[in-house]
Amino acid sequence: MERIKTLFLLCLVAFTTSVTSRQDNVCFRPQLGDNIEMSGFQRFYSPGEEIALSCKQGYTPVLGPRTIVCIASGEWTTTKLLCIPKRCPYPDQLSNGELDYEDTGYQSKINYTCNEGYTLIGADTAECLANGTWSTSVPECKPVTCGLAPIPQFGMIVYDRRISGNTTEYGDRVTYKCLPPHVVVGDPRAECTASGTWTKTPECQVVTCPLPGNIDRGYVSSNDHRDYDFGETVKYGCTGDYVLEGNLEIVCQQNGKWSEKPSCKAPCSIAIPRGRILYKGRKIWIEDLSPNRVLHKDIVSVYCRDKARNCGYAVPTQCIDGKLKIPDCFEHPSSTEYNLHSSSLPSEITQC
Ligand SMILES: *[C@@H]1O[C@H](CO)[C@@H](O)[C@H](O)[C@H]1NC(C)=O
Ligand SMILES: *[C@@H]1O[C@H](CO)[C@@H](O)[C@H](O)[C@H]1NC(C)=O
Ligand SMILES: *[C@@H]1O[C@H](CO)[C@@H](O)[C@H](O)[C@H]1NC(C)=O
């Protein structure tokens, strides 16, 4: 038992001694900061030995010192050396396109894209190299091209800008015209699209409208049984006391149809047998309105009584296509009241 204990102690002493001597004499390979590198592959260094530090490719040293020394305690001297990424210059703008990047440091990337209608010529990405230059030069965004715009039969085109040669660019526009009596059917404008083709070419067609019909209670200025050309017009009128509503004139449109016809609206009679009305700024007795007829859209006022204040007031109403509503407040006077006491009617007493 005693022997075993002695052996154990002896081992412990030997172990302690060996560790102590290492600490006093050597440095281990140092831990380095980000992107810092050193020369050599040694695992141990003796006191006094020096290591030169450098930055990895693409990084620039700042602060210092750039060497560390193994000191007797088995530690390395300290350094504030930092290695920061090299910067590439800010990239130029891309006309008719965009560039995307987050940073301009070593290994940063730029993505180039062109706007719709433009094609990228060159590389669509660039990377910041270790020597602080971009891997590729800024690409170009060239407009998509179209051929010349097609010309329909009997048609002609006018370009918005002067075109030289036989190519046009994205965004170029033209206006179509047709030789009379043809008219443009479709969109008279066309443009060179992002896919390199022109938008739909219109056609040149002769457009006619059939003889336009008459309207109720009206007449038409032309009754020729023929086709009417695009752009021709005819006029309408109304008979008697009918009033024309809408456009007096209609036109033969590009689609071969006439524009909307007007209509004739009926006059109204005023459905009060006795009483006084206000019409066109004049107060007149109904029997003096002869014939009892006002025209469509005319405004007529009848008189109502404010019983509480015993005064009269005019209430307007309008003739709409043969219908003229008598306001509810109007009271039809009896014939006695009308003939003998006409001065007490709402139209004759004090006005409110
Ligand atoms: C560039 O494009 C790639 C692939 O589409 C994408 O993963 C990356 O995030 C883009 N970078 C930037 C800075 O937009
Ligand atoms: C930078 O490095 C790239 C690739 O290694 C090389 O092609 C280019 O010429 C270098 N530029 C400069 C300015 O040294
Ligand atoms: C127009 O296009 C034709 C082929 O479609 C080509 O041969 C010609 O060189 C182009 N340029 C001009 C100015 O005509």
mmCIF file of C-alpha atoms and ligand atoms in Angstrom:
data_model
loop_
_atom_site.group_PDB
_atom_site.id
_atom_site.type_symbol
_atom_site.label_atom_id
_atom_site.label_comp_id
_atom_site.label_asym_id
_atom_site.label_seq_id
_atom_site.Cartn_x
_atom_site.Cartn_y
_atom_site.Cartn_z
ATOM 1 C CA MET A 1 0.000 0.000 0.000
ATOM 2 C CA GLU A 2 2.797 2.354 1.025
ATOM 3 C CA ARG A 3 4.614 1.617 -2.235
ATOM 4 C CA ILE A 4 1.681 2.528 -4.427
ATOM 5 C CA LYS A 5 1.201 5.821 -2.650
ATOM 6 C CA THR A 6 4.861 6.795 -3.199
ATOM 7 C CA LEU A 7 4.635 5.963 -6.908
ATOM 8 C CA PHE A 8 1.548 8.131 -7.303
ATOM 9 C CA LEU A 9 3.237 11.099 -5.629
ATOM 10 C CA LEU A 10 6.314 10.675 -7.771
ATOM 11 C CA CYS A 11 4.191 10.793 -10.927
ATOM 12 C CA LEU A 12 2.430 13.931 -9.791
ATOM 13 C CA VAL A 13 5.736 15.718 -9.183
ATOM 14 C CA ALA A 14 7.087 14.726 -12.583
ATOM 15 C CA PHE A 15 3.957 15.973 -14.379
ATOM 16 C CA THR A 16 3.914 19.317 -12.597
ATOM 17 C CA THR A 17 7.524 19.930 -13.409
ATOM 18 C CA SER A 18 7.096 19.305 -17.093
ATOM 19 C CA VAL A 19 4.143 21.759 -17.394
ATOM 20 C CA THR A 20 5.989 24.472 -15.496
ATOM 21 C CA SER A 21 9.004 24.256 -17.717
ATOM 22 C CA ARG A 22 6.820 24.596 -20.875
ATOM 23 C CA GLN A 23 5.101 27.720 -19.565
ATOM 24 C CA ASP A 24 8.405 29.344 -18.881
ATOM 25 C CA ASN A 25 9.926 28.624 -22.217
ATOM 26 C CA VAL A 26 7.551 28.517 -25.173
ATOM 27 C CA CYS A 27 4.537 30.183 -26.784
ATOM 28 C CA PHE A 28 1.830 28.213 -28.542
ATOM 29 C CA ARG A 29 0.769 29.091 -32.046
ATOM 30 C CA PRO A 30 -1.236 32.367 -31.588
ATOM 31 C CA GLN A 31 -4.981 32.881 -32.095
ATOM 32 C CA LEU A 32 -5.388 35.455 -34.876
ATOM 33 C CA GLY A 33 -8.131 38.025 -35.465
ATOM 34 C CA ASP A 34 -10.435 37.974 -38.485
ATOM 35 C CA ASN A 35 -8.748 37.985 -41.864
ATOM 36 C CA ILE A 36 -5.246 38.131 -40.376
ATOM 37 C CA GLU A 37 -2.697 35.567 -41.438
ATOM 38 C CA MET A 38 0.874 34.693 -40.484
ATOM 39 C CA SER A 39 3.770 32.901 -42.011
ATOM 40 C CA GLY A 40 5.098 29.531 -40.784
ATOM 41 C CA PHE A 41 3.500 26.362 -39.508
ATOM 42 C CA GLN A 42 5.296 25.923 -36.156
ATOM 43 C CA ARG A 43 3.319 24.794 -33.136
ATOM 44 C CA PHE A 44 5.671 26.213 -30.496
ATOM 45 C CA TYR A 45 7.812 29.322 -30.383
ATOM 46 C CA SER A 46 10.646 30.202 -28.005
ATOM 47 C CA PRO A 47 10.648 33.483 -26.075
ATOM 48 C CA GLY A 48 12.076 36.252 -28.245
ATOM 49 C CA GLU A 49 10.787 34.752 -31.467
ATOM 50 C CA GLU A 50 8.793 37.145 -33.679
ATOM 51 C CA ILE A 51 5.962 36.520 -36.113
ATOM 52 C CA ALA A 52 5.105 38.860 -38.982
ATOM 53 C CA LEU A 53 1.355 39.251 -39.434
ATOM 54 C CA SER A 54 -0.350 40.226 -42.665
ATOM 55 C CA CYS A 55 -3.850 40.638 -43.992
ATOM 56 C CA LYS A 56 -5.508 38.036 -46.159
ATOM 57 C CA GLN A 57 -5.895 38.817 -49.824
ATOM 58 C CA GLY A 58 -8.507 41.544 -50.358
ATOM 59 C CA TYR A 59 -7.997 43.119 -46.928
ATOM 60 C CA THR A 60 -6.029 46.184 -45.905
ATOM 61 C CA PRO A 61 -4.157 46.495 -42.578
ATOM 62 C CA VAL A 62 -4.987 49.342 -40.211
ATOM 63 C CA LEU A 63 -3.562 50.218 -36.789
ATOM 64 C CA GLY A 64 -0.726 47.961 -35.647
ATOM 65 C CA PRO A 65 1.865 46.695 -34.850
ATOM 66 C CA ARG A 66 2.246 44.054 -37.520
ATOM 67 C CA THR A 67 4.561 41.792 -35.563
ATOM 68 C CA ILE A 68 4.103 39.977 -32.283
ATOM 69 C CA VAL A 69 6.827 38.631 -30.040
ATOM 70 C CA CYS A 70 6.826 35.580 -27.773
ATOM 71 C CA ILE A 71 7.740 36.740 -24.261
ATOM 72 C CA ALA A 72 9.209 34.749 -21.346
ATOM 73 C CA SER A 73 5.829 34.170 -19.686
ATOM 74 C CA GLY A 74 4.819 32.151 -22.749
ATOM 75 C CA GLU A 75 2.439 34.815 -24.027
ATOM 76 C CA TRP A 76 2.471 36.907 -27.149
ATOM 77 C CA THR A 77 2.719 40.691 -27.177
ATOM 78 C CA THR A 78 -0.607 42.275 -28.117
ATOM 79 C CA THR A 79 -1.520 43.967 -31.372
ATOM 80 C CA LYS A 80 -4.433 46.129 -32.455
ATOM 81 C CA LEU A 81 -3.970 45.106 -36.067
ATOM 82 C CA LEU A 82 -7.232 45.085 -38.006
ATOM 83 C CA CYS A 83 -7.776 43.859 -41.540
ATOM 84 C CA ILE A 84 -10.585 45.644 -43.302
ATOM 85 C CA PRO A 85 -11.961 44.706 -46.714
ATOM 86 C CA LYS A 86 -10.604 46.647 -49.688
ATOM 87 C CA ARG A 87 -13.188 48.924 -51.308
ATOM 88 C CA CYS A 88 -14.010 49.130 -54.959
ATOM 89 C CA PRO A 89 -15.050 52.528 -56.353
ATOM 90 C CA TYR A 90 -18.762 53.354 -56.311
ATOM 91 C CA PRO A 91 -20.175 51.984 -59.551
ATOM 92 C CA ASP A 92 -21.483 54.270 -62.291
ATOM 93 C CA GLN A 93 -25.195 54.524 -62.870
ATOM 94 C CA LEU A 94 -26.706 52.403 -65.586
ATOM 95 C CA SER A 95 -28.837 54.380 -67.990
ATOM 96 C CA ASN A 96 -32.181 52.703 -68.726
ATOM 97 C CA GLY A 97 -31.429 50.126 -66.083
ATOM 98 C CA GLU A 98 -30.757 49.571 -62.425
ATOM 99 C CA LEU A 99 -27.946 48.265 -60.322
ATOM 100 C CA ASP A 100 -28.368 46.517 -57.024
ATOM 101 C CA TYR A 101 -25.638 46.236 -54.428
ATOM 102 C CA GLU A 102 -25.359 46.392 -50.698
ATOM 103 C CA ASP A 103 -21.706 47.210 -50.267
ATOM 104 C CA THR A 104 -18.604 48.020 -52.317
ATOM 105 C CA GLY A 105 -16.115 46.022 -50.197
ATOM 106 C CA TYR A 106 -14.032 43.031 -51.325
ATOM 107 C CA GLN A 107 -16.245 40.194 -52.656
ATOM 108 C CA SER A 108 -19.365 42.409 -52.791
ATOM 109 C CA LYS A 109 -21.537 41.861 -55.814
ATOM 110 C CA ILE A 110 -23.479 44.179 -58.086
ATOM 111 C CA ASN A 111 -26.476 42.927 -60.021
ATOM 112 C CA TYR A 112 -27.335 44.814 -63.191
ATOM 113 C CA THR A 113 -30.807 44.780 -64.731
ATOM 114 C CA CYS A 114 -32.246 46.752 -67.622
ATOM 115 C CA ASN A 115 -35.632 48.432 -67.660
ATOM 116 C CA GLU A 116 -38.443 46.890 -69.652
ATOM 117 C CA GLY A 117 -37.795 47.319 -73.356
ATOM 118 C CA TYR A 118 -33.996 47.306 -72.966
ATOM 119 C CA THR A 119 -31.549 44.450 -73.472
ATOM 120 C CA LEU A 120 -28.434 44.056 -71.371
ATOM 121 C CA ILE A 121 -25.192 44.024 -73.336
ATOM 122 C CA GLY A 122 -22.289 42.809 -71.166
ATOM 123 C CA ALA A 123 -22.140 41.018 -67.836
ATOM 124 C CA ASP A 124 -25.126 41.204 -65.528
ATOM 125 C CA THR A 125 -23.036 40.931 -62.344
ATOM 126 C CA ALA A 126 -19.729 42.305 -61.117
ATOM 127 C CA GLU A 127 -17.683 41.341 -58.082
ATOM 128 C CA CYS A 128 -15.246 43.485 -56.141
ATOM 129 C CA LEU A 129 -11.809 41.842 -56.607
ATOM 130 C CA ALA A 130 -8.941 41.615 -54.118
ATOM 131 C CA ASN A 131 -7.132 44.481 -55.866
ATOM 132 C CA GLY A 132 -10.088 46.847 -55.391
ATOM 133 C CA THR A 133 -11.394 46.769 -58.952
ATOM 134 C CA TRP A 134 -14.692 45.448 -60.263
ATOM 135 C CA SER A 135 -14.499 42.187 -62.172
ATOM 136 C CA THR A 136 -16.479 43.517 -65.128
ATOM 137 C CA SER A 137 -17.188 46.937 -66.563
ATOM 138 C CA VAL A 138 -20.649 48.485 -66.409
ATOM 139 C CA PRO A 139 -22.868 46.858 -69.049
ATOM 140 C CA GLU A 140 -25.118 48.774 -71.440
ATOM 141 C CA CYS A 141 -28.891 48.722 -71.750
ATOM 142 C CA LYS A 142 -29.786 48.936 -75.417
ATOM 143 C CA PRO A 143 -33.370 49.476 -76.487
ATOM 144 C CA VAL A 144 -35.205 46.555 -78.058
ATOM 145 C CA THR A 145 -35.677 47.223 -81.757
ATOM 146 C CA CYS A 146 -38.650 46.776 -84.033
ATOM 147 C CA GLY A 147 -38.692 46.900 -87.808
ATOM 148 C CA LEU A 148 -40.554 49.633 -89.596
ATOM 149 C CA ALA A 149 -44.239 49.811 -88.734
ATOM 150 C CA PRO A 150 -46.455 47.997 -91.255
ATOM 151 C CA ILE A 151 -48.524 50.228 -93.537
ATOM 152 C CA PRO A 152 -52.071 49.118 -94.344
ATOM 153 C CA GLN A 153 -53.519 49.404 -97.855
ATOM 154 C CA PHE A 154 -54.825 52.941 -98.518
ATOM 155 C CA GLY A 155 -52.993 54.072 -95.423
ATOM 156 C CA MET A 156 -49.961 56.095 -94.452
ATOM 157 C CA ILE A 157 -47.999 56.582 -91.285
ATOM 158 C CA VAL A 158 -46.339 59.462 -89.526
ATOM 159 C CA TYR A 159 -43.580 58.664 -87.033
ATOM 160 C CA ASP A 160 -43.384 60.780 -83.901
ATOM 161 C CA ARG A 161 -39.645 61.171 -84.496
ATOM 162 C CA ARG A 162 -37.418 60.936 -87.540
ATOM 163 C CA ILE A 163 -36.393 57.377 -88.269
ATOM 164 C CA SER A 164 -33.196 56.619 -90.141
ATOM 165 C CA GLY A 165 -32.598 53.223 -91.754
ATOM 166 C CA ASN A 166 -35.143 50.505 -91.174
ATOM 167 C CA THR A 167 -35.060 49.923 -87.477
ATOM 168 C CA THR A 168 -37.115 51.551 -84.784
ATOM 169 C CA GLU A 169 -36.706 51.395 -81.050
ATOM 170 C CA TYR A 170 -38.798 50.424 -78.094
ATOM 171 C CA GLY A 171 -41.197 53.276 -77.363
ATOM 172 C CA ASP A 172 -41.261 54.687 -80.922
ATOM 173 C CA ARG A 173 -44.764 55.700 -81.895
ATOM 174 C CA VAL A 174 -46.662 56.267 -85.099
ATOM 175 C CA THR A 175 -49.984 57.739 -86.148
ATOM 176 C CA TYR A 176 -51.959 56.138 -88.971
ATOM 177 C CA LYS A 177 -53.970 58.051 -91.544
ATOM 178 C CA CYS A 178 -56.060 56.754 -94.420
ATOM 179 C CA LEU A 179 -56.586 58.159 -97.864
ATOM 180 C CA PRO A 180 -60.178 59.445 -98.182
ATOM 181 C CA PRO A 181 -62.839 58.100 -98.409
ATOM 182 C CA HIS A 182 -61.165 55.426 -96.293
ATOM 183 C CA VAL A 183 -61.085 55.857 -92.568
ATOM 184 C CA VAL A 184 -58.897 54.353 -89.897
ATOM 185 C CA VAL A 185 -60.648 51.391 -88.310
ATOM 186 C CA GLY A 186 -58.893 50.483 -85.076
ATOM 187 C CA ASP A 187 -56.422 52.433 -82.996
ATOM 188 C CA PRO A 188 -54.796 55.164 -85.094
ATOM 189 C CA ARG A 189 -51.747 55.042 -82.804
ATOM 190 C CA ALA A 190 -49.261 52.179 -82.610
ATOM 191 C CA GLU A 191 -45.959 51.678 -80.829
ATOM 192 C CA CYS A 192 -42.875 49.485 -80.787
ATOM 193 C CA THR A 193 -43.267 47.198 -77.762
ATOM 194 C CA ALA A 194 -40.773 45.584 -75.399
ATOM 195 C CA SER A 195 -41.110 42.311 -77.316
ATOM 196 C CA GLY A 196 -39.813 43.940 -80.514
ATOM 197 C CA THR A 197 -43.122 43.994 -82.344
ATOM 198 C CA TRP A 198 -45.565 46.735 -83.217
ATOM 199 C CA THR A 199 -48.951 46.969 -81.569
ATOM 200 C CA LYS A 200 -51.927 46.201 -83.802
ATOM 201 C CA THR A 201 -51.982 47.943 -87.167
ATOM 202 C CA PRO A 202 -55.352 49.533 -87.934
ATOM 203 C CA GLU A 203 -57.111 49.047 -91.269
ATOM 204 C CA CYS A 204 -58.273 51.568 -93.810
ATOM 205 C CA GLN A 205 -61.878 50.967 -94.736
ATOM 206 C CA VAL A 206 -64.640 52.819 -96.487
ATOM 207 C CA VAL A 207 -67.247 53.417 -93.812
ATOM 208 C CA THR A 208 -70.879 54.181 -94.563
ATOM 209 C CA CYS A 209 -74.016 54.455 -92.502
ATOM 210 C CA PRO A 210 -77.489 53.473 -93.782
ATOM 211 C CA LEU A 211 -80.264 56.033 -94.165
ATOM 212 C CA PRO A 212 -81.071 57.171 -90.635
ATOM 213 C CA GLY A 213 -84.707 56.673 -89.581
ATOM 214 C CA ASN A 214 -87.082 59.391 -88.508
ATOM 215 C CA ILE A 215 -87.997 60.060 -84.894
ATOM 216 C CA ASP A 216 -91.481 60.223 -83.333
ATOM 217 C CA ARG A 217 -93.145 63.614 -83.749
ATOM 218 C CA GLY A 218 -90.150 64.822 -85.724
ATOM 219 C CA TYR A 219 -88.669 65.136 -89.190
ATOM 220 C CA VAL A 220 -85.238 64.551 -90.664
ATOM 221 C CA SER A 221 -83.335 66.900 -92.982
ATOM 222 C CA SER A 222 -82.516 64.230 -95.534
ATOM 223 C CA ASN A 223 -84.535 61.352 -96.881
ATOM 224 C CA ASP A 224 -82.246 60.259 -99.700
ATOM 225 C CA HIS A 225 -82.220 56.503 -99.887
ATOM 226 C CA ARG A 226 -78.466 56.090 -100.047
ATOM 227 C CA ASP A 227 -75.547 55.193 -97.863
ATOM 228 C CA TYR A 228 -74.013 58.080 -95.971
ATOM 229 C CA ASP A 229 -70.250 58.462 -95.660
ATOM 230 C CA PHE A 230 -68.332 58.545 -92.459
ATOM 231 C CA GLY A 231 -68.536 62.070 -91.063
ATOM 232 C CA GLU A 232 -71.755 63.033 -92.889
ATOM 233 C CA THR A 233 -74.463 64.601 -90.768
ATOM 234 C CA VAL A 234 -78.239 64.904 -90.830
ATOM 235 C CA LYS A 235 -80.450 67.171 -88.760
ATOM 236 C CA TYR A 236 -83.677 66.581 -86.909
ATOM 237 C CA GLY A 237 -86.550 68.826 -85.928
ATOM 238 C CA CYS A 238 -89.817 68.371 -84.020
ATOM 239 C CA THR A 239 -93.345 69.083 -85.168
ATOM 240 C CA GLY A 240 -95.805 71.407 -83.405
ATOM 241 C CA ASP A 241 -95.197 72.111 -79.744
ATOM 242 C CA TYR A 242 -92.819 69.203 -79.357
ATOM 243 C CA VAL A 243 -89.352 70.114 -78.162
ATOM 244 C CA LEU A 244 -86.159 68.469 -79.368
ATOM 245 C CA GLU A 245 -84.021 66.947 -76.665
ATOM 246 C CA GLY A 246 -80.474 65.772 -77.458
ATOM 247 C CA ASN A 247 -78.308 66.776 -80.401
ATOM 248 C CA LEU A 248 -79.960 68.557 -83.293
ATOM 249 C CA GLU A 249 -77.482 66.869 -85.617
ATOM 250 C CA ILE A 250 -76.263 63.269 -85.802
ATOM 251 C CA VAL A 251 -73.097 62.068 -87.472
ATOM 252 C CA CYS A 252 -72.114 58.871 -89.296
ATOM 253 C CA GLN A 253 -69.441 57.374 -87.059
ATOM 254 C CA GLN A 254 -66.358 55.279 -87.741
ATOM 255 C CA ASN A 255 -68.158 52.126 -86.687
ATOM 256 C CA GLY A 256 -70.801 52.596 -89.422
ATOM 257 C CA LYS A 257 -73.460 53.672 -86.955
ATOM 258 C CA TRP A 258 -75.055 57.023 -86.408
ATOM 259 C CA SER A 259 -74.442 58.945 -83.220
ATOM 260 C CA GLU A 260 -77.388 59.003 -80.826
ATOM 261 C CA LYS A 261 -80.599 60.465 -82.233
ATOM 262 C CA PRO A 262 -82.441 63.216 -80.407
ATOM 263 C CA SER A 263 -86.090 62.794 -79.347
ATOM 264 C CA CYS A 264 -89.158 65.023 -79.365
ATOM 265 C CA LYS A 265 -90.740 65.733 -76.024
ATOM 266 C CA ALA A 266 -94.438 66.514 -75.541
ATOM 267 C CA PRO A 267 -95.886 69.804 -74.214
ATOM 268 C CA CYS A 268 -97.981 69.841 -71.006
ATOM 269 C CA SER A 269 -101.342 71.281 -70.111
ATOM 270 C CA ILE A 270 -101.729 72.728 -66.623
ATOM 271 C CA ALA A 271 -104.358 70.697 -64.789
ATOM 272 C CA ILE A 272 -105.907 73.475 -62.708
ATOM 273 C CA PRO A 273 -109.305 74.703 -63.901
ATOM 274 C CA ARG A 274 -109.215 77.868 -61.756
ATOM 275 C CA GLY A 275 -106.404 79.918 -60.308
ATOM 276 C CA ARG A 276 -103.454 82.098 -61.164
ATOM 277 C CA ILE A 277 -100.008 80.886 -62.199
ATOM 278 C CA LEU A 278 -96.576 82.413 -62.549
ATOM 279 C CA TYR A 279 -95.190 81.673 -66.002
ATOM 280 C CA LYS A 280 -92.159 83.250 -67.649
ATOM 281 C CA GLY A 281 -92.075 85.954 -64.973
ATOM 282 C CA ARG A 282 -95.727 86.929 -65.407
ATOM 283 C CA LYS A 283 -98.710 86.232 -63.155
ATOM 284 C CA ILE A 284 -101.579 85.123 -65.350
ATOM 285 C CA TRP A 285 -105.050 83.714 -64.784
ATOM 286 C CA ILE A 286 -105.259 80.199 -66.088
ATOM 287 C CA GLU A 287 -108.113 80.992 -68.484
ATOM 288 C CA ASP A 288 -105.900 83.639 -70.092
ATOM 289 C CA LEU A 289 -103.309 80.981 -70.966
ATOM 290 C CA SER A 290 -104.729 80.038 -74.325
ATOM 291 C CA PRO A 291 -104.173 77.395 -75.372
ATOM 292 C CA ASN A 292 -103.490 75.826 -71.962
ATOM 293 C CA ARG A 293 -100.118 74.484 -72.965
ATOM 294 C CA VAL A 294 -96.512 74.893 -71.855
ATOM 295 C CA LEU A 295 -93.499 73.312 -73.495
ATOM 296 C CA HIS A 296 -91.236 70.508 -72.337
ATOM 297 C CA LYS A 297 -88.791 71.805 -69.678
ATOM 298 C CA ASP A 298 -90.876 74.969 -69.046
ATOM 299 C CA ILE A 299 -91.251 75.939 -65.406
ATOM 300 C CA VAL A 300 -94.632 77.061 -64.059
ATOM 301 C CA SER A 301 -95.416 78.111 -60.487
ATOM 302 C CA VAL A 302 -98.743 77.732 -58.696
ATOM 303 C CA TYR A 303 -99.668 79.499 -55.464
ATOM 304 C CA CYS A 304 -100.121 77.816 -52.096
ATOM 305 C CA ARG A 305 -101.313 79.249 -48.792
ATOM 306 C CA ASP A 306 -99.330 79.327 -45.555
ATOM 307 C CA LYS A 307 -102.330 78.954 -43.223
ATOM 308 C CA ALA A 308 -100.522 79.818 -40.005
ATOM 309 C CA ARG A 309 -99.203 83.118 -41.312
ATOM 310 C CA ASN A 310 -102.024 83.672 -43.806
ATOM 311 C CA CYS A 311 -99.789 84.488 -46.698
ATOM 312 C CA GLY A 312 -99.286 83.074 -50.196
ATOM 313 C CA TYR A 313 -96.213 81.689 -51.901
ATOM 314 C CA ALA A 314 -95.285 80.436 -55.357
ATOM 315 C CA VAL A 315 -94.240 76.775 -55.801
ATOM 316 C CA PRO A 316 -92.455 75.887 -59.063
ATOM 317 C CA THR A 317 -93.076 72.724 -61.093
ATOM 318 C CA GLN A 318 -91.673 71.623 -64.445
ATOM 319 C CA CYS A 319 -93.167 70.172 -67.602
ATOM 320 C CA ILE A 320 -91.386 66.897 -68.400
ATOM 321 C CA ASP A 321 -92.424 65.240 -71.672
ATOM 322 C CA GLY A 322 -96.168 65.856 -71.311
ATOM 323 C CA LYS A 323 -96.336 65.557 -67.531
ATOM 324 C CA LEU A 324 -96.643 68.497 -65.185
ATOM 325 C CA LYS A 325 -97.245 67.611 -61.556
ATOM 326 C CA ILE A 326 -99.343 70.066 -59.564
ATOM 327 C CA PRO A 327 -97.663 70.534 -56.168
ATOM 328 C CA ASP A 328 -99.586 68.900 -53.281
ATOM 329 C CA CYS A 329 -99.959 72.146 -51.332
ATOM 330 C CA PHE A 330 -102.092 73.627 -54.112
ATOM 331 C CA GLU A 331 -105.805 73.772 -53.188
ATOM 332 C CA HIS A 332 -108.293 73.912 -56.031
ATOM 333 C CA PRO A 333 -110.647 76.830 -55.295
ATOM 334 C CA SER A 334 -114.381 76.270 -55.690
ATOM 335 C CA SER A 335 -116.061 78.293 -58.433
ATOM 336 C CA THR A 336 -117.818 80.480 -55.844
ATOM 337 C CA GLU A 337 -114.580 81.241 -54.088
ATOM 338 C CA TYR A 338 -112.941 81.942 -57.432
ATOM 339 C CA ASN A 339 -115.667 84.148 -58.841
ATOM 340 C CA LEU A 340 -116.762 86.082 -55.742
ATOM 341 C CA HIS A 341 -113.745 86.075 -53.424
ATOM 342 C CA SER A 342 -110.857 85.985 -55.840
ATOM 343 C CA SER A 343 -108.989 88.594 -53.790
ATOM 344 C CA SER A 344 -108.597 86.016 -50.980
ATOM 345 C CA LEU A 345 -106.832 83.416 -53.194
ATOM 346 C CA PRO A 346 -103.185 82.581 -52.213
ATOM 347 C CA SER A 347 -101.975 84.347 -55.362
ATOM 348 C CA GLU A 348 -103.723 87.615 -54.376
ATOM 349 C CA ILE A 349 -103.082 87.942 -50.649
ATOM 350 C CA THR A 350 -99.850 89.163 -49.055
ATOM 351 C CA GLN A 351 -96.891 87.030 -50.212
ATOM 352 C CA CYS A 352 -94.881 85.312 -47.534
HETATM 353 C C1 LIG B 1 -28.113 39.447 -57.067
HETATM 354 O O1 LIG B 1 -28.819 38.370 -57.671
HETATM 355 C C2 LIG B 1 -28.688 37.136 -56.978
HETATM 356 C C3 LIG B 1 -29.341 36.060 -57.822
HETATM 357 O O2 LIG B 1 -30.535 36.482 -58.370
HETATM 358 C C4 LIG B 1 -29.322 37.271 -55.602
HETATM 359 O O3 LIG B 1 -29.206 36.071 -54.889
HETATM 360 C C5 LIG B 1 -28.635 38.409 -54.864
HETATM 361 O O4 LIG B 1 -29.270 38.600 -53.613
HETATM 362 C C6 LIG B 1 -28.661 39.689 -55.660
HETATM 363 N N1 LIG B 1 -27.853 40.672 -54.977
HETATM 364 C C7 LIG B 1 -28.286 41.937 -54.749
HETATM 365 C C8 LIG B 1 -27.335 42.839 -54.052
HETATM 366 O O5 LIG B 1 -29.379 42.327 -55.097
HETATM 367 C C1 LIG B 2 -7.017 43.300 -60.598
HETATM 368 O O1 LIG B 2 -7.121 41.894 -60.657
HETATM 369 C C2 LIG B 2 -7.697 41.376 -61.841
HETATM 370 C C3 LIG B 2 -7.815 39.881 -61.688
HETATM 371 O O2 LIG B 2 -6.859 39.314 -60.919
HETATM 372 C C4 LIG B 2 -6.837 41.768 -63.036
HETATM 373 O O3 LIG B 2 -7.418 41.260 -64.229
HETATM 374 C C5 LIG B 2 -6.787 43.280 -63.101
HETATM 375 O O4 LIG B 2 -5.955 43.698 -64.140
HETATM 376 C C6 LIG B 2 -6.263 43.853 -61.786
HETATM 377 N N1 LIG B 2 -6.366 45.299 -61.846
HETATM 378 C C7 LIG B 2 -5.414 46.121 -61.401
HETATM 379 C C8 LIG B 2 -5.696 47.571 -61.526
HETATM 380 O O5 LIG B 2 -4.398 45.665 -60.930
HETATM 381 C C1 LIG B 3 -33.105 46.982 -94.041
HETATM 382 O O1 LIG B 3 -33.412 45.597 -93.906
HETATM 383 C C2 LIG B 3 -32.852 44.741 -94.861
HETATM 384 C C3 LIG B 3 -33.272 43.331 -94.551
HETATM 385 O O2 LIG B 3 -34.593 43.275 -94.104
HETATM 386 C C4 LIG B 3 -31.344 44.878 -94.899
HETATM 387 O O3 LIG B 3 -30.815 44.079 -95.911
HETATM 388 C C5 LIG B 3 -30.952 46.319 -95.077
HETATM 389 O O4 LIG B 3 -29.568 46.446 -94.976
HETATM 390 C C6 LIG B 3 -31.623 47.168 -94.011
HETATM 391 N N1 LIG B 3 -31.216 48.573 -94.064
HETATM 392 C C7 LIG B 3 -31.627 49.470 -94.962
HETATM 393 C C8 LIG B 3 -31.106 50.843 -94.763
HETATM 394 O O5 LIG B 3 -32.370 49.221 -95.887
#
